[in-house]
Amino acid sequence: MARPPQSLKTLFLCHQNHRSIQNPNPQIRNLSLSNGGEEFLQTHQQPKTQSLTQIAKEVSRVIRTQPRWEQTLLSDFLSINLFDPNFFIELWKQQNNVLLSLRFYLWLSSQRSFIPDKLACDVIFDGLVEAKAANAAKSFFTSVDFTPQPGSLKAYVRCLCENGSIEKALKVFDELQKLVICPLLETWNSALLGSVRSRRTDVVWKLYEEMMCSGVAGDVDTVEYLIQAFCIDNNVSKGFGLLRQVLEDGFVPSNVAFNKLISGFCKDRYYSRVSALLHTMIAKNRRPDIFTY
């Protein structure tokens, strides 16, 4: 049985609100233009952009509707440079199926005229992660020669954990450490939750110790996952002690933590603790649910 780290005795809690503001169109640059310059762009570049958009829509339609489009796409669009990175980005905007966009990119990469593009790789990888397509994201990550952005890797870890791929997520954690990148609390919690769901308490304690060494303070969700890990390890009393500690600090876990402790104490026939937990739930505005009973 894995042992929890000593640092568990000094759990610090924090509330963090992580928001990242990203440029929705990475192709746009800030330009300082006079009125004449703005008029020139409107009259000369807008038709080109509209043309690119229309062509991208047509190619997107072909990809969606024709089962063997790879065999005829180049001949169908002879006047268009399908290998232009800007065209792929525009196609991505028009295509609402990330797997079809991936298929198009893989087809492009099999052609002689193909030149890898970092931005296109980032867009595909982020799209796969956002779509929770963990296996496709892993395949793309391992088969294409590119390094995702740090934020993309963190999101990838969360995606793998939600998919139950804990071992793969740990490997990505190692990659982040090699890049000297410390994951955010949200990423740590995703890994802890995934480990709990897989009943891998050895991974829970390992991750939590690394989290403390990295200087990342836990929150009430972290506490909930640790309490569940204690219960899985049949160490309900330690889980109960941790609950009392955080309650004294003014934090109240969800019903899941209380229910796990109640279940554990029922198995141990420690009914006085069960009664105490029920009273605590009600006092802390945590109404017992069907799982409690």
PDB file of C-alpha atoms in Angstrom:
ATOM      1  CA  MET A   1       0.000   0.000   0.000  1.00  0.00           C
ATOM      2  CA  ALA A   2       1.353   3.395  -0.941  1.00  0.00           C
ATOM      3  CA  ARG A   3       1.933   5.808   1.946  1.00  0.00           C
ATOM      4  CA  PRO A   4       0.801   9.416   1.806  1.00  0.00           C
ATOM      5  CA  PRO A   5       3.568  12.041   2.048  1.00  0.00           C
ATOM      6  CA  GLN A   6       4.341  13.726   5.353  1.00  0.00           C
ATOM      7  CA  SER A   7       3.486  17.083   3.781  1.00  0.00           C
ATOM      8  CA  LEU A   8      -0.170  16.046   3.983  1.00  0.00           C
ATOM      9  CA  LYS A   9      -0.198  17.274   7.576  1.00  0.00           C
ATOM     10  CA  THR A  10       0.253  20.852   6.403  1.00  0.00           C
ATOM     11  CA  LEU A  11      -2.279  21.169   3.625  1.00  0.00           C
ATOM     12  CA  PHE A  12      -2.770  24.729   2.476  1.00  0.00           C
ATOM     13  CA  LEU A  13      -5.881  25.702   0.611  1.00  0.00           C
ATOM     14  CA  CYS A  14      -6.349  28.364  -1.978  1.00  0.00           C
ATOM     15  CA  HIS A  15      -8.920  29.580  -4.440  1.00  0.00           C
ATOM     16  CA  GLN A  16      -7.556  30.160  -7.897  1.00  0.00           C
ATOM     17  CA  ASN A  17      -9.347  31.502 -10.921  1.00  0.00           C
ATOM     18  CA  HIS A  18      -7.298  30.801 -14.004  1.00  0.00           C
ATOM     19  CA  ARG A  19      -8.363  32.592 -17.128  1.00  0.00           C
ATOM     20  CA  SER A  20      -6.412  32.786 -20.309  1.00  0.00           C
ATOM     21  CA  ILE A  21      -7.264  35.245 -23.013  1.00  0.00           C
ATOM     22  CA  GLN A  22      -6.177  34.117 -26.415  1.00  0.00           C
ATOM     23  CA  ASN A  23      -6.225  35.883 -29.732  1.00  0.00           C
ATOM     24  CA  PRO A  24      -9.090  34.199 -31.602  1.00  0.00           C
ATOM     25  CA  ASN A  25      -7.258  34.749 -34.894  1.00  0.00           C
ATOM     26  CA  PRO A  26      -3.485  34.259 -34.637  1.00  0.00           C
ATOM     27  CA  GLN A  27      -3.054  35.460 -38.209  1.00  0.00           C
ATOM     28  CA  ILE A  28      -4.128  39.026 -37.348  1.00  0.00           C
ATOM     29  CA  ARG A  29      -1.384  41.490 -36.536  1.00  0.00           C
ATOM     30  CA  ASN A  30      -1.722  44.948 -35.059  1.00  0.00           C
ATOM     31  CA  LEU A  31      -1.275  47.443 -37.874  1.00  0.00           C
ATOM     32  CA  SER A  32      -1.055  51.194 -37.616  1.00  0.00           C
ATOM     33  CA  LEU A  33      -2.661  52.489 -40.799  1.00  0.00           C
ATOM     34  CA  SER A  34      -3.655  55.848 -42.106  1.00  0.00           C
ATOM     35  CA  ASN A  35      -7.063  56.256 -43.708  1.00  0.00           C
ATOM     36  CA  GLY A  36      -5.507  55.635 -47.089  1.00  0.00           C
ATOM     37  CA  GLY A  37      -3.888  52.436 -45.889  1.00  0.00           C
ATOM     38  CA  GLU A  38      -7.151  51.156 -44.452  1.00  0.00           C
ATOM     39  CA  GLU A  39      -8.934  51.887 -47.729  1.00  0.00           C
ATOM     40  CA  PHE A  40      -6.223  50.032 -49.657  1.00  0.00           C
ATOM     41  CA  LEU A  41      -6.603  46.945 -47.464  1.00  0.00           C
ATOM     42  CA  GLN A  42     -10.373  47.003 -47.791  1.00  0.00           C
ATOM     43  CA  THR A  43     -10.291  47.260 -51.585  1.00  0.00           C
ATOM     44  CA  HIS A  44      -7.397  44.883 -52.284  1.00  0.00           C
ATOM     45  CA  GLN A  45      -7.231  42.271 -49.502  1.00  0.00           C
ATOM     46  CA  GLN A  46     -10.901  41.732 -48.708  1.00  0.00           C
ATOM     47  CA  PRO A  47     -11.764  40.089 -52.058  1.00  0.00           C
ATOM     48  CA  LYS A  48      -8.784  37.769 -51.645  1.00  0.00           C
ATOM     49  CA  THR A  49      -9.937  36.820 -48.145  1.00  0.00           C
ATOM     50  CA  GLN A  50     -13.478  36.273 -49.336  1.00  0.00           C
ATOM     51  CA  SER A  51     -12.215  34.126 -52.188  1.00  0.00           C
ATOM     52  CA  LEU A  52     -10.109  32.028 -49.807  1.00  0.00           C
ATOM     53  CA  THR A  53     -13.091  31.599 -47.514  1.00  0.00           C
ATOM     54  CA  GLN A  54     -15.372  30.497 -50.341  1.00  0.00           C
ATOM     55  CA  ILE A  55     -12.825  27.998 -51.623  1.00  0.00           C
ATOM     56  CA  ALA A  56     -12.292  26.646 -48.115  1.00  0.00           C
ATOM     57  CA  LYS A  57     -16.046  26.182 -47.762  1.00  0.00           C
ATOM     58  CA  GLU A  58     -16.162  24.255 -51.039  1.00  0.00           C
ATOM     59  CA  VAL A  59     -13.216  22.025 -50.103  1.00  0.00           C
ATOM     60  CA  SER A  60     -14.809  21.445 -46.716  1.00  0.00           C
ATOM     61  CA  ARG A  61     -18.042  20.394 -48.427  1.00  0.00           C
ATOM     62  CA  VAL A  62     -16.146  17.937 -50.640  1.00  0.00           C
ATOM     63  CA  ILE A  63     -14.379  16.426 -47.635  1.00  0.00           C
ATOM     64  CA  ARG A  64     -17.679  15.961 -45.819  1.00  0.00           C
ATOM     65  CA  THR A  65     -19.686  14.536 -48.708  1.00  0.00           C
ATOM     66  CA  GLN A  66     -17.289  12.550 -50.918  1.00  0.00           C
ATOM     67  CA  PRO A  67     -15.987   9.318 -49.359  1.00  0.00           C
ATOM     68  CA  ARG A  68     -12.809   9.062 -51.491  1.00  0.00           C
ATOM     69  CA  TRP A  69     -11.964  12.713 -51.947  1.00  0.00           C
ATOM     70  CA  GLU A  70      -8.221  12.057 -51.481  1.00  0.00           C
ATOM     71  CA  GLN A  71      -8.055  10.572 -54.979  1.00  0.00           C
ATOM     72  CA  THR A  72      -9.442  13.624 -56.790  1.00  0.00           C
ATOM     73  CA  LEU A  73      -8.978  16.682 -54.581  1.00  0.00           C
ATOM     74  CA  LEU A  74      -5.776  17.928 -56.223  1.00  0.00           C
ATOM     75  CA  SER A  75      -7.251  17.642 -59.713  1.00  0.00           C
ATOM     76  CA  ASP A  76     -10.550  19.197 -58.617  1.00  0.00           C
ATOM     77  CA  PHE A  77      -8.776  22.313 -57.331  1.00  0.00           C
ATOM     78  CA  LEU A  78      -5.831  22.720 -59.701  1.00  0.00           C
ATOM     79  CA  SER A  79      -5.682  26.504 -59.349  1.00  0.00           C
ATOM     80  CA  ILE A  80      -5.556  26.423 -55.543  1.00  0.00           C
ATOM     81  CA  ASN A  81      -2.485  25.890 -53.392  1.00  0.00           C
ATOM     82  CA  LEU A  82      -3.930  23.445 -50.894  1.00  0.00           C
ATOM     83  CA  PHE A  83      -0.546  23.332 -49.150  1.00  0.00           C
ATOM     84  CA  ASP A  84      -0.689  26.990 -48.127  1.00  0.00           C
ATOM     85  CA  PRO A  85      -0.803  27.091 -44.285  1.00  0.00           C
ATOM     86  CA  ASN A  86      -3.239  30.014 -44.479  1.00  0.00           C
ATOM     87  CA  PHE A  87      -5.601  27.880 -46.529  1.00  0.00           C
ATOM     88  CA  PHE A  88      -5.529  25.106 -43.938  1.00  0.00           C
ATOM     89  CA  ILE A  89      -6.353  27.549 -41.140  1.00  0.00           C
ATOM     90  CA  GLU A  90      -9.280  28.874 -43.176  1.00  0.00           C
ATOM     91  CA  LEU A  91     -10.433  25.317 -43.888  1.00  0.00           C
ATOM     92  CA  TRP A  92     -10.244  24.582 -40.168  1.00  0.00           C
ATOM     93  CA  LYS A  93     -12.581  27.497 -39.482  1.00  0.00           C
ATOM     94  CA  GLN A  94     -15.108  26.221 -42.008  1.00  0.00           C
ATOM     95  CA  GLN A  95     -14.906  22.567 -40.965  1.00  0.00           C
ATOM     96  CA  ASN A  96     -16.796  21.655 -37.792  1.00  0.00           C
ATOM     97  CA  ASN A  97     -15.442  18.106 -37.610  1.00  0.00           C
ATOM     98  CA  VAL A  98     -11.990  17.936 -36.043  1.00  0.00           C
ATOM     99  CA  LEU A  99     -11.390  14.365 -37.214  1.00  0.00           C
ATOM    100  CA  LEU A 100     -12.115  15.291 -40.832  1.00  0.00           C
ATOM    101  CA  SER A 101      -9.692  18.206 -40.522  1.00  0.00           C
ATOM    102  CA  LEU A 102      -7.104  15.799 -39.131  1.00  0.00           C
ATOM    103  CA  ARG A 103      -7.729  13.451 -42.045  1.00  0.00           C
ATOM    104  CA  PHE A 104      -7.188  16.334 -44.482  1.00  0.00           C
ATOM    105  CA  TYR A 105      -3.920  17.307 -42.777  1.00  0.00           C
ATOM    106  CA  LEU A 106      -2.616  13.730 -42.784  1.00  0.00           C
ATOM    107  CA  TRP A 107      -3.465  13.506 -46.469  1.00  0.00           C
ATOM    108  CA  LEU A 108      -1.570  16.757 -47.101  1.00  0.00           C
ATOM    109  CA  SER A 109       1.439  15.426 -45.207  1.00  0.00           C
ATOM    110  CA  SER A 110       1.569  12.395 -47.517  1.00  0.00           C
ATOM    111  CA  GLN A 111       2.051  14.598 -50.594  1.00  0.00           C
ATOM    112  CA  ARG A 112       5.464  15.533 -52.004  1.00  0.00           C
ATOM    113  CA  SER A 113       4.815  19.272 -51.885  1.00  0.00           C
ATOM    114  CA  PHE A 114       3.947  19.232 -48.192  1.00  0.00           C
ATOM    115  CA  ILE A 115       5.955  21.375 -45.760  1.00  0.00           C
ATOM    116  CA  PRO A 116       5.151  20.958 -42.031  1.00  0.00           C
ATOM    117  CA  ASP A 117       3.602  24.002 -40.374  1.00  0.00           C
ATOM    118  CA  LYS A 118       3.817  24.577 -36.619  1.00  0.00           C
ATOM    119  CA  LEU A 119       0.640  26.652 -36.417  1.00  0.00           C
ATOM    120  CA  ALA A 120      -1.405  24.005 -38.216  1.00  0.00           C
ATOM    121  CA  CYS A 121      -0.083  21.324 -35.854  1.00  0.00           C
ATOM    122  CA  ASP A 122      -0.981  23.435 -32.829  1.00  0.00           C
ATOM    123  CA  VAL A 123      -4.490  24.037 -34.160  1.00  0.00           C
ATOM    124  CA  ILE A 124      -5.101  20.339 -34.825  1.00  0.00           C
ATOM    125  CA  PHE A 125      -3.691  19.172 -31.502  1.00  0.00           C
ATOM    126  CA  ASP A 126      -5.659  21.745 -29.512  1.00  0.00           C
ATOM    127  CA  GLY A 127      -8.816  20.843 -31.430  1.00  0.00           C
ATOM    128  CA  LEU A 128      -8.415  17.136 -30.689  1.00  0.00           C
ATOM    129  CA  VAL A 129      -7.807  17.824 -27.005  1.00  0.00           C
ATOM    130  CA  GLU A 130     -10.794  20.160 -26.807  1.00  0.00           C
ATOM    131  CA  ALA A 131     -12.950  17.475 -28.444  1.00  0.00           C
ATOM    132  CA  LYS A 132     -11.751  14.984 -25.789  1.00  0.00           C
ATOM    133  CA  ALA A 133     -10.362  12.772 -28.548  1.00  0.00           C
ATOM    134  CA  ALA A 134      -7.549  11.505 -26.322  1.00  0.00           C
ATOM    135  CA  ASN A 135      -6.460   8.592 -28.512  1.00  0.00           C
ATOM    136  CA  ALA A 136      -6.389  10.697 -31.679  1.00  0.00           C
ATOM    137  CA  ALA A 137      -4.460  13.439 -29.871  1.00  0.00           C
ATOM    138  CA  LYS A 138      -1.923  10.901 -28.610  1.00  0.00           C
ATOM    139  CA  SER A 139      -1.502   9.402 -32.084  1.00  0.00           C
ATOM    140  CA  PHE A 140      -1.002  12.850 -33.623  1.00  0.00           C
ATOM    141  CA  PHE A 141       1.395  13.899 -30.851  1.00  0.00           C
ATOM    142  CA  THR A 142       3.600  10.837 -31.294  1.00  0.00           C
ATOM    143  CA  SER A 143       3.526  10.671 -35.104  1.00  0.00           C
ATOM    144  CA  VAL A 144       4.076  14.337 -35.999  1.00  0.00           C
ATOM    145  CA  ASP A 145       7.370  16.077 -35.314  1.00  0.00           C
ATOM    146  CA  PHE A 146       6.282  19.075 -33.255  1.00  0.00           C
ATOM    147  CA  THR A 147       6.205  20.244 -29.629  1.00  0.00           C
ATOM    148  CA  PRO A 148       2.831  21.504 -28.371  1.00  0.00           C
ATOM    149  CA  GLN A 149       2.559  24.736 -26.421  1.00  0.00           C
ATOM    150  CA  PRO A 150       2.813  24.410 -22.600  1.00  0.00           C
ATOM    151  CA  GLY A 151      -0.865  25.263 -22.206  1.00  0.00           C
ATOM    152  CA  SER A 152      -1.753  22.596 -24.758  1.00  0.00           C
ATOM    153  CA  LEU A 153       0.219  19.962 -22.849  1.00  0.00           C
ATOM    154  CA  LYS A 154      -1.580  20.865 -19.621  1.00  0.00           C
ATOM    155  CA  ALA A 155      -4.946  20.535 -21.339  1.00  0.00           C
ATOM    156  CA  TYR A 156      -3.750  17.232 -22.825  1.00  0.00           C
ATOM    157  CA  VAL A 157      -2.985  15.920 -19.335  1.00  0.00           C
ATOM    158  CA  ARG A 158      -6.516  16.761 -18.223  1.00  0.00           C
ATOM    159  CA  CYS A 159      -7.926  15.093 -21.340  1.00  0.00           C
ATOM    160  CA  LEU A 160      -5.961  11.894 -20.685  1.00  0.00           C
ATOM    161  CA  CYS A 161      -7.011  11.811 -17.035  1.00  0.00           C
ATOM    162  CA  GLU A 162     -10.681  12.250 -17.912  1.00  0.00           C
ATOM    163  CA  ASN A 163     -10.242   9.403 -20.391  1.00  0.00           C
ATOM    164  CA  GLY A 164      -8.747   7.175 -17.691  1.00  0.00           C
ATOM    165  CA  SER A 165      -5.304   7.063 -19.340  1.00  0.00           C
ATOM    166  CA  ILE A 166      -3.366   7.723 -16.135  1.00  0.00           C
ATOM    167  CA  GLU A 167      -0.056   6.193 -17.220  1.00  0.00           C
ATOM    168  CA  LYS A 168      -0.043   8.280 -20.402  1.00  0.00           C
ATOM    169  CA  ALA A 169      -0.866  11.384 -18.369  1.00  0.00           C
ATOM    170  CA  LEU A 170       2.083  10.722 -16.062  1.00  0.00           C
ATOM    171  CA  LYS A 171       4.401  10.571 -19.065  1.00  0.00           C
ATOM    172  CA  VAL A 172       3.165  13.991 -20.168  1.00  0.00           C
ATOM    173  CA  PHE A 173       3.765  15.237 -16.615  1.00  0.00           C
ATOM    174  CA  ASP A 174       7.358  14.085 -17.009  1.00  0.00           C
ATOM    175  CA  GLU A 175       7.595  16.000 -20.297  1.00  0.00           C
ATOM    176  CA  LEU A 176       6.352  19.143 -18.548  1.00  0.00           C
ATOM    177  CA  GLN A 177       8.996  18.741 -15.857  1.00  0.00           C
ATOM    178  CA  LYS A 178      11.701  18.388 -18.499  1.00  0.00           C
ATOM    179  CA  LEU A 179      10.492  21.676 -19.982  1.00  0.00           C
ATOM    180  CA  VAL A 180      10.577  23.202 -16.468  1.00  0.00           C
ATOM    181  CA  ILE A 181       6.834  23.875 -16.668  1.00  0.00           C
ATOM    182  CA  CYS A 182       4.739  23.670 -13.515  1.00  0.00           C
ATOM    183  CA  PRO A 183       1.133  22.613 -14.180  1.00  0.00           C
ATOM    184  CA  LEU A 184      -1.705  24.673 -12.759  1.00  0.00           C
ATOM    185  CA  LEU A 185      -3.791  23.428  -9.845  1.00  0.00           C
ATOM    186  CA  GLU A 186      -6.585  22.450 -12.247  1.00  0.00           C
ATOM    187  CA  THR A 187      -4.214  20.062 -14.009  1.00  0.00           C
ATOM    188  CA  TRP A 188      -2.974  18.516 -10.750  1.00  0.00           C
ATOM    189  CA  ASN A 189      -6.555  18.012  -9.582  1.00  0.00           C
ATOM    190  CA  SER A 190      -7.510  16.356 -12.869  1.00  0.00           C
ATOM    191  CA  ALA A 191      -4.639  13.913 -12.451  1.00  0.00           C
ATOM    192  CA  LEU A 192      -5.576  13.236  -8.821  1.00  0.00           C
ATOM    193  CA  LEU A 193      -9.222  12.638  -9.725  1.00  0.00           C
ATOM    194  CA  GLY A 194      -8.277  10.331 -12.585  1.00  0.00           C
ATOM    195  CA  SER A 195      -6.010   8.354 -10.271  1.00  0.00           C
ATOM    196  CA  VAL A 196      -8.764   8.038  -7.657  1.00  0.00           C
ATOM    197  CA  ARG A 197     -11.239   6.807 -10.261  1.00  0.00           C
ATOM    198  CA  SER A 198      -8.673   4.224 -11.360  1.00  0.00           C
ATOM    199  CA  ARG A 199      -8.096   3.340  -7.678  1.00  0.00           C
ATOM    200  CA  ARG A 200      -4.402   4.086  -8.156  1.00  0.00           C
ATOM    201  CA  THR A 201      -3.684   5.513  -4.727  1.00  0.00           C
ATOM    202  CA  ASP A 202       0.046   5.002  -5.269  1.00  0.00           C
ATOM    203  CA  VAL A 203      -0.200   7.560  -8.066  1.00  0.00           C
ATOM    204  CA  VAL A 204      -2.351   9.855  -5.894  1.00  0.00           C
ATOM    205  CA  TRP A 205       0.298  10.104  -3.176  1.00  0.00           C
ATOM    206  CA  LYS A 206       3.114  10.427  -5.703  1.00  0.00           C
ATOM    207  CA  LEU A 207       1.340  13.251  -7.527  1.00  0.00           C
ATOM    208  CA  TYR A 208       0.404  15.023  -4.316  1.00  0.00           C
ATOM    209  CA  GLU A 209       3.973  14.932  -3.054  1.00  0.00           C
ATOM    210  CA  GLU A 210       5.237  16.343  -6.378  1.00  0.00           C
ATOM    211  CA  MET A 211       2.522  18.984  -6.220  1.00  0.00           C
ATOM    212  CA  MET A 212       3.648  20.122  -2.769  1.00  0.00           C
ATOM    213  CA  CYS A 213       7.305  20.136  -3.847  1.00  0.00           C
ATOM    214  CA  SER A 214       6.325  22.330  -6.802  1.00  0.00           C
ATOM    215  CA  GLY A 215       4.829  24.898  -4.440  1.00  0.00           C
ATOM    216  CA  VAL A 216       1.257  24.445  -5.683  1.00  0.00           C
ATOM    217  CA  ALA A 217      -1.292  24.765  -2.877  1.00  0.00           C
ATOM    218  CA  GLY A 218      -4.317  22.507  -2.925  1.00  0.00           C
ATOM    219  CA  ASP A 219      -7.960  23.525  -2.704  1.00  0.00           C
ATOM    220  CA  VAL A 220     -11.131  21.895  -1.443  1.00  0.00           C
ATOM    221  CA  ASP A 221     -11.249  19.608  -4.502  1.00  0.00           C
ATOM    222  CA  THR A 222      -7.737  18.385  -3.713  1.00  0.00           C
ATOM    223  CA  VAL A 223      -8.888  17.541  -0.188  1.00  0.00           C
ATOM    224  CA  GLU A 224     -11.840  15.591  -1.532  1.00  0.00           C
ATOM    225  CA  TYR A 225      -9.607  13.423  -3.721  1.00  0.00           C
ATOM    226  CA  LEU A 226      -7.192  12.770  -0.858  1.00  0.00           C
ATOM    227  CA  ILE A 227     -10.042  11.744   1.441  1.00  0.00           C
ATOM    228  CA  GLN A 228     -11.274   9.312  -1.203  1.00  0.00           C
ATOM    229  CA  ALA A 229      -7.744   7.919  -1.545  1.00  0.00           C
ATOM    230  CA  PHE A 230      -7.576   7.318   2.212  1.00  0.00           C
ATOM    231  CA  CYS A 231     -10.881   5.448   2.039  1.00  0.00           C
ATOM    232  CA  ILE A 232      -9.664   3.306  -0.864  1.00  0.00           C
ATOM    233  CA  ASP A 233      -6.602   2.446   1.242  1.00  0.00           C
ATOM    234  CA  ASN A 234      -8.939   1.432   4.118  1.00  0.00           C
ATOM    235  CA  ASN A 235      -7.503   4.273   6.178  1.00  0.00           C
ATOM    236  CA  VAL A 236     -10.822   5.951   6.910  1.00  0.00           C
ATOM    237  CA  SER A 237      -9.681   7.459  10.215  1.00  0.00           C
ATOM    238  CA  LYS A 238      -6.984   9.500   8.454  1.00  0.00           C
ATOM    239  CA  GLY A 239      -9.524  10.639   5.909  1.00  0.00           C
ATOM    240  CA  PHE A 240     -11.806  11.698   8.747  1.00  0.00           C
ATOM    241  CA  GLY A 241      -8.935  13.580  10.380  1.00  0.00           C
ATOM    242  CA  LEU A 242      -8.244  15.448   7.146  1.00  0.00           C
ATOM    243  CA  LEU A 243     -11.935  16.341   6.856  1.00  0.00           C
ATOM    244  CA  ARG A 244     -11.972  17.788  10.370  1.00  0.00           C
ATOM    245  CA  GLN A 245      -8.841  19.794   9.586  1.00  0.00           C
ATOM    246  CA  VAL A 246     -10.294  21.463   6.505  1.00  0.00           C
ATOM    247  CA  LEU A 247     -13.652  22.062   8.192  1.00  0.00           C
ATOM    248  CA  GLU A 248     -11.821  23.972  10.901  1.00  0.00           C
ATOM    249  CA  ASP A 249     -10.192  26.045   8.156  1.00  0.00           C
ATOM    250  CA  GLY A 250     -13.623  26.931   6.769  1.00  0.00           C
ATOM    251  CA  PHE A 251     -13.691  24.640   3.727  1.00  0.00           C
ATOM    252  CA  VAL A 252     -16.449  22.109   3.083  1.00  0.00           C
ATOM    253  CA  PRO A 253     -15.949  19.256   0.577  1.00  0.00           C
ATOM    254  CA  SER A 254     -18.819  17.936  -1.517  1.00  0.00           C
ATOM    255  CA  ASN A 255     -21.093  15.051  -0.575  1.00  0.00           C
ATOM    256  CA  VAL A 256     -18.713  12.628  -2.271  1.00  0.00           C
ATOM    257  CA  ALA A 257     -16.114  12.992   0.496  1.00  0.00           C
ATOM    258  CA  PHE A 258     -18.715  12.619   3.254  1.00  0.00           C
ATOM    259  CA  ASN A 259     -20.304   9.609   1.549  1.00  0.00           C
ATOM    260  CA  LYS A 260     -16.970   7.813   1.164  1.00  0.00           C
ATOM    261  CA  LEU A 261     -16.213   8.314   4.856  1.00  0.00           C
ATOM    262  CA  ILE A 262     -19.698   7.194   5.897  1.00  0.00           C
ATOM    263  CA  SER A 263     -19.354   4.065   3.754  1.00  0.00           C
ATOM    264  CA  GLY A 264     -15.958   3.313   5.261  1.00  0.00           C
ATOM    265  CA  PHE A 265     -17.106   3.729   8.850  1.00  0.00           C
ATOM    266  CA  CYS A 266     -20.197   1.594   8.179  1.00  0.00           C
ATOM    267  CA  LYS A 267     -17.926  -1.224   6.994  1.00  0.00           C
ATOM    268  CA  ASP A 268     -15.882  -0.814  10.183  1.00  0.00           C
ATOM    269  CA  ARG A 269     -19.090  -0.707  12.288  1.00  0.00           C
ATOM    270  CA  TYR A 270     -18.015   2.660  13.658  1.00  0.00           C
ATOM    271  CA  TYR A 271     -21.555   4.016  13.829  1.00  0.00           C
ATOM    272  CA  SER A 272     -20.830   6.916  16.173  1.00  0.00           C
ATOM    273  CA  ARG A 273     -18.613   8.407  13.465  1.00  0.00           C
ATOM    274  CA  VAL A 274     -21.373   7.816  10.908  1.00  0.00           C
ATOM    275  CA  SER A 275     -23.805   9.756  13.087  1.00  0.00           C
ATOM    276  CA  ALA A 276     -21.270  12.553  13.585  1.00  0.00           C
ATOM    277  CA  LEU A 277     -20.710  12.833   9.842  1.00  0.00           C
ATOM    278  CA  LEU A 278     -24.449  13.024   9.137  1.00  0.00           C
ATOM    279  CA  HIS A 279     -24.855  15.814  11.686  1.00  0.00           C
ATOM    280  CA  THR A 280     -21.862  17.634  10.198  1.00  0.00           C
ATOM    281  CA  MET A 281     -23.274  17.372   6.686  1.00  0.00           C
ATOM    282  CA  ILE A 282     -26.550  18.963   7.757  1.00  0.00           C
ATOM    283  CA  ALA A 283     -24.780  21.664   9.773  1.00  0.00           C
ATOM    284  CA  LYS A 284     -22.600  22.544   6.761  1.00  0.00           C
ATOM    285  CA  ASN A 285     -25.523  22.678   4.299  1.00  0.00           C
ATOM    286  CA  ARG A 286     -24.588  19.405   2.627  1.00  0.00           C
ATOM    287  CA  ARG A 287     -27.910  17.615   2.328  1.00  0.00           C
ATOM    288  CA  PRO A 288     -27.578  13.803   2.468  1.00  0.00           C
ATOM    289  CA  ASP A 289     -28.433  12.208  -0.883  1.00  0.00           C
ATOM    290  CA  ILE A 290     -29.353   8.751  -2.113  1.00  0.00           C
ATOM    291  CA  PHE A 291     -25.705   7.680  -2.013  1.00  0.00           C
ATOM    292  CA  THR A 292     -25.445   8.780   1.620  1.00  0.00           C
ATOM    293  CA  TYR A 293     -28.230   6.402   2.611  1.00  0.00           C
TER     294      TYR A 293
END
